[in-house]
Amino acid sequence: MDELMQILQKAKPDVDFELEDALIDDGILASFDIITIVNAINDTFDVEVTVAQLKPENFNSAEAMWEMIQELQD
Amino acid sequence: MNKFNVLSLLEESASKYPERIVFKDKDEEISYSNLKTVASRTGLWIRERAGLCDGEKNKPVAVFVDRNIKSLLLFMSVVYSGNFYVPIDATLPKQRIDLIIETLNPVLMLSATKRKLTVENVIPFSETPAGSKNYDEQESLLEEEVLALKKVRRTGIDTDPLYAIFTSGTTGVPKGVLVAHRSVLDLVNRFTEVFPFPEYPIFGNQAPFDFDVSVKDIYNALFMGGTVVVIPKAYFVMPSSLLPYLKENKVNTLVWAVSALRIVQNFKLFEACIPDDLKLIMFSGEVMPIKCLKYLKEYLPQVTYVNLYGPTEITCNCNYYIVDREFEDTQNLPLGEAFENSEVFLQDTETLKRITEPEKLGEICVKGTCLALGYYNNPEQTAKAFVQDPDVSAYQDLIYKTGDLGKYDEEGNLYYVSRKDFQIKHMGHRIELSEIEVVVNALDEVHMACCTYKESEELISLYYSSQSECDALVRSAIKEKLPAFMMPGKIQWMEALPLNEHAKIDRRKLAAL
C-alpha cells in the first residue's frame, strides 16, 4: 500500500489520497493521470491492468486501487 | 453559391436533411431543422437581452461549456445573434476565468453546464428560449422573427469574428485568438476537397469545445450534413466504454488530439472492442508516435490516417499529410503539404529570408485567409505574432509567425523540429512555461522560478529559490490561478538557481537535472 501511495503522490502531489474517495466521479484525476498511474502500477506490482479494469469503481480511491492490484496478483 | 457566413452551412444542410441528427450527446439529440429554429430564436433573444440596437454586431458572448450539445446550440445561437462566441471551461480556476472575462468584457454570459460557476450574472441554459421546451416542440419561426433575422444577417460580412478561443499567454494573461467566418469557411472547403470523408460522416467528438480542434468536427459536419456525437469526458479517463460508444453510434470519422489516440494504444483498447465503422482518422496537437500509429493501423487497416499541423492562430491547420507508407519507430511523420489557399514557408530567424534548401532550420510562417484576426483586446501580442511579410513592402501583407522551428528534407517534405521559445505541448495542451513562472515569481517568498519540460517523460519541472522550502505554498498558488494541466509534476526548492555567464537562469543546467 505504501508503494501505491508513493505512485499516487508522485502523479498528483496536490491530492490527499488518504481522504479522497471519488477520484474519478469528481473529476479529480484526468486521463493523463490515469495513464501515469496505470503504467506505474503495472511496472511496480508486475501486473497488467486491462481495459476491463478501467472502471470508476476500481479507481475512485487508493483503497479501491489497492484491492484491484491484489486481485490481479492472485 | 458564394457563402460568407457559417450559418449558410447549417441552413443548406437543414434544407437537404431536415430530420437528420446534427448534434448528439449521452442525454439528448437535435435534428438539423430543429437546430435552425431553436438557434435562430435564441439568437434574437440574445440580441434583446444584451440590449443591442439595430446594426450593432460582433460583440463577445461568453459561453460556459460542458461536454454536451447545449454548448453547441448556444454557439449557433450566438452566431445567429450577429455576435461571436467565446467558449470557457467552467472548471478553470476562478482567477483565470476572471482574467478572461476582464479581457473580453462580454455583452452577455450564458452557461451550458450544470456546474456551479464562480462568476455572477451568467444566464443558465434553462432560462434561454432553447431551454424553455423540448427541441422538437418548438413552434416554427414567426414571420416577424424571420424578418428580424434577415436584418441581422444582411449586415454580416465574412471578416466578422465567429469565435475567440483563449490560450496560454507568456505574460500570465491568457490570449483570445479571434477567428473570422471566412477562415472557417476556407477550412471546411479545403478539408472536404482533400480528405476522403464518408458520404454521411459521423464524427466522434473528443476535443473540448474551448479547443479549436472541435471547430473541425462542428463545421465539417454542418457543411456535409454530418452528425457530431459528443463523447463524455469520463470515457477518456476510464476508457472501458470509449470504443463501445463509438461502435454503438456508428462513428466513422475521428478528429482527435494525438494524446487521445494514445489512450487507445496505451490501454490496448482494441483487445476488447474494434469500432469497425471507422473510415477516417485525423490527428494533431503534437507529434504522433509511430508506435501508436502502427497499433491503430494493425486493428483498423481500412482507415485513412491524416497528420494535421497548425496552431489556433491560423484556424486549426495549415498543413496535412495523408499517411501513404510505412514508418520506422524512430522516424517522424512529415507535416506534409500546405492546404490550398494557405502559404506556409520557413523563415531564417536571423536574416528573415525564406528558406528553401533542405536540412536548414527556420521558423514556420503562414499566410492566407486562414489567419486569425489577432488576439482580442491585445494589440501588443497581436503585433508581435502577426507581422508584415518582410518580402513585401508595397502593400499590407500579414504573416503569422508560429514560433515552431521546422526544416525540409531532401524531398521537400516539411518536418516540425522544436519550439523557438518556451511554449510546450503537454498531454495535448498548449502551455507557455513562462506563465507558470509568472505565477510562482509573484509570491513574495520566492526569489526566482524556472520551469523545464522533459518530453520523454512528459514531465513539467519547476525549480524555485527562496529563504526556505515552501512547496505547499507554491503548489496552492498554481492551483488557484492556472488550469490543472499546468501543475508541474515535479516541484524542487533550491537555495539558489544556477546562473549562466550572462547572469541569467541556466535553463540547460536545470533541464539536465
Tab-separated table of N, CA and C in Angstrom, chain B residues 183-300:
chain	number	residue	atom	x	y	z
B	183	SER	N	-12.363	32.372	-42.404
B	183	SER	CA	-11.309	31.395	-42.140
B	183	SER	C	-11.899	30.005	-41.951
B	184	VAL	N	-13.046	29.926	-41.269
B	184	VAL	CA	-13.674	28.624	-41.053
B	184	VAL	C	-14.304	28.108	-42.349
B	185	LEU	N	-14.863	29.016	-43.172
B	185	LEU	CA	-15.417	28.610	-44.464
B	185	LEU	C	-14.307	28.061	-45.356
B	186	ASP	N	-13.147	28.716	-45.316
B	186	ASP	CA	-11.999	28.245	-46.077
B	186	ASP	C	-11.605	26.844	-45.594
B	187	LEU	N	-11.567	26.678	-44.271
B	187	LEU	CA	-11.169	25.395	-43.696
B	187	LEU	C	-12.069	24.251	-44.169
B	188	VAL	N	-13.398	24.437	-44.102
B	188	VAL	CA	-14.278	23.310	-44.464
B	188	VAL	C	-14.199	23.016	-45.971
B	189	ASN	N	-13.999	24.047	-46.755
B	189	ASN	CA	-13.856	23.801	-48.196
B	189	ASN	C	-12.597	23.010	-48.507
B	190	ARG	N	-11.485	23.383	-47.866
B	190	ARG	CA	-10.225	22.672	-48.110
B	190	ARG	C	-10.312	21.233	-47.596
B	191	PHE	N	-10.894	21.052	-46.404
B	191	PHE	CA	-10.973	19.711	-45.821
B	191	PHE	C	-11.771	18.766	-46.711
B	192	THR	N	-12.921	19.239	-47.195
B	192	THR	CA	-13.761	18.334	-47.979
B	192	THR	C	-13.160	18.080	-49.360
B	193	GLU	N	-12.313	18.994	-49.830
B	193	GLU	CA	-11.640	18.755	-51.118
B	193	GLU	C	-10.602	17.641	-51.022
B	194	VAL	N	-9.809	17.662	-49.942
B	194	VAL	CA	-8.650	16.757	-49.927
B	194	VAL	C	-8.816	15.471	-49.132
B	195	PHE	N	-9.811	15.388	-48.242
B	195	PHE	CA	-9.908	14.180	-47.430
B	195	PHE	C	-11.106	13.328	-47.834
B	196	PRO	N	-10.908	12.009	-47.826
B	196	PRO	CA	-11.988	11.100	-48.245
B	196	PRO	C	-13.014	10.878	-47.134
B	197	PHE	N	-13.833	11.903	-46.880
B	197	PHE	CA	-14.876	11.757	-45.853
B	197	PHE	C	-15.909	10.728	-46.308
B	198	PRO	N	-16.470	9.956	-45.364
B	198	PRO	CA	-17.595	9.081	-45.717
B	198	PRO	C	-18.753	9.957	-46.219
B	199	GLU	N	-19.643	9.381	-47.007
B	199	GLU	CA	-20.716	10.173	-47.593
B	199	GLU	C	-21.587	10.808	-46.504
B	200	TYR	N	-21.848	10.016	-45.474
B	200	TYR	CA	-22.551	10.584	-44.319
B	200	TYR	C	-21.596	10.483	-43.122
B	201	PRO	N	-20.818	11.548	-42.888
B	201	PRO	CA	-19.828	11.458	-41.813
B	201	PRO	C	-20.456	11.571	-40.425
B	202	ILE	N	-20.058	10.654	-39.533
B	202	ILE	CA	-20.472	10.722	-38.133
B	202	ILE	C	-19.203	10.927	-37.312
B	203	PHE	N	-19.085	12.121	-36.749
B	203	PHE	CA	-17.864	12.497	-36.028
B	203	PHE	C	-17.974	12.084	-34.558
B	204	GLY	N	-16.948	11.417	-34.071
B	204	GLY	CA	-16.861	11.144	-32.630
B	204	GLY	C	-16.058	12.274	-32.009
B	205	ASN	N	-16.758	13.236	-31.411
B	205	ASN	CA	-16.071	14.439	-30.929
B	205	ASN	C	-15.351	14.178	-29.598
B	206	GLN	N	-14.046	14.309	-29.633
B	206	GLN	CA	-13.229	14.184	-28.413
B	206	GLN	C	-12.831	15.538	-27.853
B	207	ALA	N	-12.529	16.484	-28.765
B	207	ALA	CA	-11.925	17.755	-28.344
B	207	ALA	C	-12.889	18.583	-27.529
B	208	PRO	N	-12.427	19.124	-26.405
B	208	PRO	CA	-13.261	20.041	-25.636
B	208	PRO	C	-13.641	21.238	-26.504
B	209	PHE	N	-14.776	21.876	-26.195
B	209	PHE	CA	-15.254	22.964	-27.063
B	209	PHE	C	-14.480	24.263	-26.872
B	210	ASP	N	-13.602	24.323	-25.865
B	210	ASP	CA	-12.743	25.508	-25.755
B	210	ASP	C	-11.391	25.258	-26.422
B	211	PHE	N	-11.313	24.199	-27.239
B	211	PHE	CA	-10.133	23.888	-28.047
B	211	PHE	C	-10.531	23.987	-29.504
B	212	ASP	N	-9.662	24.500	-30.362
B	212	ASP	CA	-10.116	24.695	-31.731
B	212	ASP	C	-10.192	23.403	-32.532
B	213	VAL	N	-9.675	22.288	-31.999
B	213	VAL	CA	-9.820	21.011	-32.702
B	213	VAL	C	-11.311	20.711	-32.912
B	214	SER	N	-12.148	21.123	-31.963
B	214	SER	CA	-13.580	20.845	-32.078
B	214	SER	C	-14.240	21.638	-33.211
B	215	VAL	N	-13.616	22.740	-33.626
B	215	VAL	CA	-14.140	23.543	-34.748
B	215	VAL	C	-14.264	22.666	-35.998
B	216	LYS	N	-13.295	21.753	-36.160
B	216	LYS	CA	-13.298	20.884	-37.344
B	216	LYS	C	-14.466	19.910	-37.314
B	217	ASP	N	-14.777	19.379	-36.128
B	217	ASP	CA	-15.933	18.491	-36.009
B	217	ASP	C	-17.210	19.243	-36.363
B	218	ILE	N	-17.384	20.389	-35.696
B	218	ILE	CA	-18.649	21.117	-35.804
B	218	ILE	C	-18.917	21.563	-37.250
B	219	TYR	N	-17.975	22.285	-37.840
B	219	TYR	CA	-18.270	22.922	-39.130
B	219	TYR	C	-18.138	21.977	-40.320
B	220	ASN	N	-17.249	20.976	-40.239
B	220	ASN	CA	-17.236	19.988	-41.313
B	220	ASN	C	-18.539	19.205	-41.314
B	221	ALA	N	-19.034	18.900	-40.123
B	221	ALA	CA	-20.313	18.188	-40.038
B	221	ALA	C	-21.432	19.052	-40.623
B	222	LEU	N	-21.495	20.307	-40.232
B	222	LEU	CA	-22.554	21.184	-40.749
B	222	LEU	C	-22.485	21.275	-42.277
B	223	PHE	N	-21.283	21.366	-42.808
B	223	PHE	CA	-21.098	21.509	-44.256
B	223	PHE	C	-21.575	20.274	-45.008
B	224	MET	N	-21.251	19.092	-44.468
B	224	MET	CA	-21.556	17.852	-45.201
B	224	MET	C	-22.855	17.212	-44.766
B	225	GLY	N	-23.585	17.848	-43.860
B	225	GLY	CA	-24.816	17.224	-43.358
B	225	GLY	C	-24.513	16.036	-42.466
B	226	GLY	N	-23.402	16.106	-41.741
B	226	GLY	CA	-22.998	15.006	-40.872
B	226	GLY	C	-23.554	15.152	-39.467
B	227	THR	N	-23.145	14.208	-38.611
B	227	THR	CA	-23.588	14.209	-37.218
B	227	THR	C	-22.365	14.299	-36.302
B	228	VAL	N	-22.475	15.112	-35.254
B	228	VAL	CA	-21.412	15.172	-34.249
B	228	VAL	C	-21.899	14.460	-32.994
B	229	VAL	N	-21.196	13.388	-32.622
B	229	VAL	CA	-21.520	12.668	-31.396
B	229	VAL	C	-20.512	13.095	-30.337
B	230	VAL	N	-21.017	13.758	-29.291
B	230	VAL	CA	-20.136	14.266	-28.238
B	230	VAL	C	-19.822	13.128	-27.258
B	231	ILE	N	-18.533	12.811	-27.119
B	231	ILE	CA	-18.144	11.702	-26.244
B	231	ILE	C	-17.919	12.248	-24.823
B	232	PRO	N	-18.548	11.626	-23.812
B	232	PRO	CA	-18.357	12.113	-22.437
B	232	PRO	C	-16.878	12.095	-22.053
B	233	LYS	N	-16.484	13.096	-21.288
B	233	LYS	CA	-15.083	13.222	-20.880
B	233	LYS	C	-14.630	12.017	-20.061
B	234	ALA	N	-15.548	11.501	-19.249
B	234	ALA	CA	-15.192	10.376	-18.372
B	234	ALA	C	-14.723	9.163	-19.170
B	235	TYR	N	-15.171	9.028	-20.434
B	235	TYR	CA	-14.779	7.869	-21.235
B	235	TYR	C	-13.296	7.904	-21.593
B	236	PHE	N	-12.702	9.093	-21.496
B	236	PHE	CA	-11.270	9.171	-21.762
B	236	PHE	C	-10.466	8.960	-20.485
B	237	VAL	N	-11.144	9.087	-19.333
B	237	VAL	CA	-10.465	8.857	-18.062
B	237	VAL	C	-10.530	7.365	-17.726
B	238	MET	N	-11.730	6.813	-17.839
B	238	MET	CA	-11.953	5.385	-17.617
B	238	MET	C	-12.451	4.793	-18.922
B	239	PRO	N	-11.516	4.406	-19.802
B	239	PRO	CA	-11.909	4.174	-21.203
B	239	PRO	C	-12.574	2.842	-21.523
B	240	SER	N	-13.094	2.093	-20.542
B	240	SER	CA	-13.703	0.820	-20.926
B	240	SER	C	-14.951	1.019	-21.797
B	241	SER	N	-15.613	2.176	-21.693
B	241	SER	CA	-16.818	2.394	-22.517
B	241	SER	C	-16.538	3.163	-23.800
B	242	LEU	N	-15.294	3.636	-23.964
B	242	LEU	CA	-14.997	4.545	-25.074
B	242	LEU	C	-15.289	3.928	-26.448
B	243	LEU	N	-14.637	2.815	-26.753
B	243	LEU	CA	-14.820	2.244	-28.092
B	243	LEU	C	-16.216	1.653	-28.290
B	244	PRO	N	-16.794	0.988	-27.276
B	244	PRO	CA	-18.189	0.548	-27.452
B	244	PRO	C	-19.131	1.713	-27.791
B	245	TYR	N	-18.869	2.893	-27.214
B	245	TYR	CA	-19.722	4.069	-27.506
B	245	TYR	C	-19.574	4.489	-28.964
B	246	LEU	N	-18.343	4.453	-29.486
B	246	LEU	CA	-18.131	4.793	-30.904
B	246	LEU	C	-18.872	3.806	-31.793
B	247	LYS	N	-18.773	2.528	-31.434
B	247	LYS	CA	-19.373	1.482	-32.249
B	247	LYS	C	-20.902	1.597	-32.250
B	248	GLU	N	-21.426	1.781	-31.060
B	248	GLU	CA	-22.870	1.916	-30.878
B	248	GLU	C	-23.435	3.078	-31.721
B	249	ASN	N	-22.663	4.143	-31.858
B	249	ASN	CA	-23.125	5.316	-32.596
B	249	ASN	C	-22.675	5.325	-34.059
B	250	LYS	N	-22.078	4.231	-34.501
B	250	LYS	CA	-21.614	4.084	-35.884
B	250	LYS	C	-20.693	5.231	-36.311
B	251	VAL	N	-19.848	5.671	-35.382
B	251	VAL	CA	-18.909	6.754	-35.676
B	251	VAL	C	-17.938	6.290	-36.763
B	252	ASN	N	-17.782	7.132	-37.817
B	252	ASN	CA	-16.861	6.746	-38.893
B	252	ASN	C	-15.717	7.742	-39.087
B	253	THR	N	-15.736	8.851	-38.358
B	253	THR	CA	-14.713	9.874	-38.534
B	253	THR	C	-14.232	10.382	-37.181
B	254	LEU	N	-12.916	10.412	-37.002
B	254	LEU	CA	-12.360	10.960	-35.771
B	254	LEU	C	-11.398	12.093	-36.102
B	255	VAL	N	-11.558	13.219	-35.417
B	255	VAL	CA	-10.582	14.303	-35.494
B	255	VAL	C	-10.127	14.507	-34.056
B	256	TRP	N	-9.054	13.831	-33.687
B	256	TRP	CA	-8.667	13.753	-32.281
B	256	TRP	C	-7.276	14.321	-32.029
B	257	ALA	N	-7.039	14.677	-30.792
B	257	ALA	CA	-5.688	15.021	-30.352
B	257	ALA	C	-4.876	13.728	-30.300
B	258	VAL	N	-3.604	13.855	-30.611
B	258	VAL	CA	-2.724	12.683	-30.534
B	258	VAL	C	-2.820	12.048	-29.145
B	259	SER	N	-2.891	12.889	-28.111
B	259	SER	CA	-2.916	12.360	-26.746
B	259	SER	C	-4.134	11.466	-26.503
B	260	ALA	N	-5.242	11.744	-27.185
B	260	ALA	CA	-6.441	10.913	-27.021
B	260	ALA	C	-6.258	9.563	-27.718
B	261	LEU	N	-5.635	9.581	-28.900
B	261	LEU	CA	-5.399	8.315	-29.598
B	261	LEU	C	-4.388	7.453	-28.830
B	262	ARG	N	-3.500	8.127	-28.122
B	262	ARG	CA	-2.523	7.368	-27.336
B	262	ARG	C	-3.182	6.635	-26.183
B	263	ILE	N	-4.326	7.142	-25.734
B	263	ILE	CA	-5.058	6.428	-24.684
B	263	ILE	C	-5.498	5.061	-25.226
B	264	VAL	N	-5.972	5.070	-26.504
B	264	VAL	CA	-6.406	3.828	-27.141
B	264	VAL	C	-5.252	2.820	-27.187
B	265	GLN	N	-4.060	3.330	-27.538
B	265	GLN	CA	-2.897	2.445	-27.633
B	265	GLN	C	-2.399	2.029	-26.255
B	266	ASN	N	-2.284	2.998	-25.351
B	266	ASN	CA	-1.749	2.747	-24.019
B	266	ASN	C	-2.511	1.661	-23.274
B	267	PHE	N	-3.820	1.702	-23.385
B	267	PHE	CA	-4.650	0.746	-22.671
B	267	PHE	C	-5.057	-0.429	-23.562
B	268	LYS	N	-4.459	-0.504	-24.755
B	268	LYS	CA	-4.751	-1.604	-25.687
B	268	LYS	C	-6.266	-1.832	-25.814
B	269	LEU	N	-6.978	-0.767	-26.081
B	269	LEU	CA	-8.438	-0.835	-26.069
B	269	LEU	C	-9.025	-1.735	-27.152
B	270	PHE	N	-8.284	-1.924	-28.260
B	270	PHE	CA	-8.834	-2.754	-29.347
B	270	PHE	C	-8.986	-4.214	-28.942
B	271	GLU	N	-8.315	-4.616	-27.860
B	271	GLU	CA	-8.447	-6.006	-27.427
B	271	GLU	C	-9.879	-6.323	-27.031
B	272	ALA	N	-10.590	-5.315	-26.581
B	272	ALA	CA	-11.954	-5.560	-26.120
B	272	ALA	C	-13.008	-5.172	-27.165
B	273	CYS	N	-12.685	-4.233	-28.062
B	273	CYS	CA	-13.707	-3.754	-28.997
B	273	CYS	C	-13.034	-3.070	-30.185
B	274	ILE	N	-13.507	-3.375	-31.388
B	274	ILE	CA	-12.977	-2.704	-32.575
B	274	ILE	C	-14.108	-1.951	-33.260
B	275	PRO	N	-14.082	-0.631	-33.232
B	275	PRO	CA	-15.152	0.145	-33.874
B	275	PRO	C	-14.919	0.171	-35.382
B	276	ASP	N	-15.467	-0.834	-36.076
B	276	ASP	CA	-15.050	-1.039	-37.464
B	276	ASP	C	-15.812	-0.191	-38.486
B	277	ASP	N	-16.647	0.727	-38.007
B	277	ASP	CA	-17.234	1.684	-38.950
B	277	ASP	C	-16.248	2.780	-39.321
B	278	LEU	N	-15.155	2.902	-38.575
B	278	LEU	CA	-14.209	3.995	-38.793
B	278	LEU	C	-13.602	3.963	-40.192
B	279	LYS	N	-13.609	5.149	-40.837
B	279	LYS	CA	-13.063	5.258	-42.188
B	279	LYS	C	-11.931	6.277	-42.243
B	280	LEU	N	-11.995	7.286	-41.372
B	280	LEU	CA	-11.059	8.405	-41.471
B	280	LEU	C	-10.655	8.837	-40.061
B	281	ILE	N	-9.342	8.876	-39.828
B	281	ILE	CA	-8.849	9.338	-38.520
B	281	ILE	C	-7.815	10.433	-38.750
B	282	MET	N	-8.085	11.610	-38.214
B	282	MET	CA	-7.141	12.720	-38.327
B	282	MET	C	-6.645	13.055	-36.934
B	283	PHE	N	-5.370	13.438	-36.862
B	283	PHE	CA	-4.834	13.746	-35.540
B	283	PHE	C	-3.914	14.949	-35.615
B	284	SER	N	-3.783	15.627	-34.486
B	284	SER	CA	-2.959	16.826	-34.422
B	284	SER	C	-2.661	17.137	-32.961
B	285	GLY	N	-1.957	18.220	-32.732
B	285	GLY	CA	-1.711	18.664	-31.363
B	285	GLY	C	-0.295	18.426	-30.919
B	286	GLU	N	0.266	17.291	-31.309
B	286	GLU	CA	1.664	17.020	-31.018
B	286	GLU	C	2.140	15.967	-32.016
B	287	VAL	N	3.419	15.625	-31.916
B	287	VAL	CA	3.970	14.658	-32.862
B	287	VAL	C	3.396	13.270	-32.566
B	288	MET	N	2.881	12.606	-33.599
B	288	MET	CA	2.293	11.272	-33.432
B	288	MET	C	3.412	10.227	-33.315
B	289	PRO	N	3.484	9.501	-32.210
B	289	PRO	CA	4.487	8.436	-32.117
B	289	PRO	C	4.152	7.325	-33.122
B	290	ILE	N	5.153	6.861	-33.863
B	290	ILE	CA	4.901	5.839	-34.884
B	290	ILE	C	4.338	4.558	-34.253
B	291	LYS	N	4.780	4.258	-33.040
B	291	LYS	CA	4.279	3.071	-32.339
B	291	LYS	C	2.761	3.111	-32.191
B	292	CYS	N	2.257	4.287	-31.889
B	292	CYS	CA	0.815	4.452	-31.714
B	292	CYS	C	0.097	4.293	-33.053
B	293	LEU	N	0.644	4.923	-34.091
B	293	LEU	CA	0.053	4.823	-35.433
B	293	LEU	C	0.014	3.364	-35.898
B	294	LYS	N	1.106	2.631	-35.631
B	294	LYS	CA	1.175	1.221	-36.033
B	294	LYS	C	0.087	0.405	-35.332
B	295	TYR	N	-0.125	0.706	-34.063
B	295	TYR	CA	-1.149	-0.002	-33.301
B	295	TYR	C	-2.525	0.220	-33.932
B	296	LEU	N	-2.813	1.471	-34.285
B	296	LEU	CA	-4.106	1.784	-34.899
B	296	LEU	C	-4.263	1.057	-36.228
B	297	LYS	N	-3.197	1.115	-37.037
B	297	LYS	CA	-3.262	0.521	-38.384
B	297	LYS	C	-3.410	-0.994	-38.333
B	298	GLU	N	-2.825	-1.593	-37.289
B	298	GLU	CA	-2.909	-3.045	-37.176
B	298	GLU	C	-4.367	-3.486	-37.031
B	299	TYR	N	-5.126	-2.761	-36.234
B	299	TYR	CA	-6.514	-3.151	-35.981
B	299	TYR	C	-7.499	-2.508	-36.949
B	300	LEU	N	-7.121	-1.359	-37.509
B	300	LEU	CA	-8.020	-0.656	-38.423
B	300	LEU	C	-7.295	-0.349	-39.730
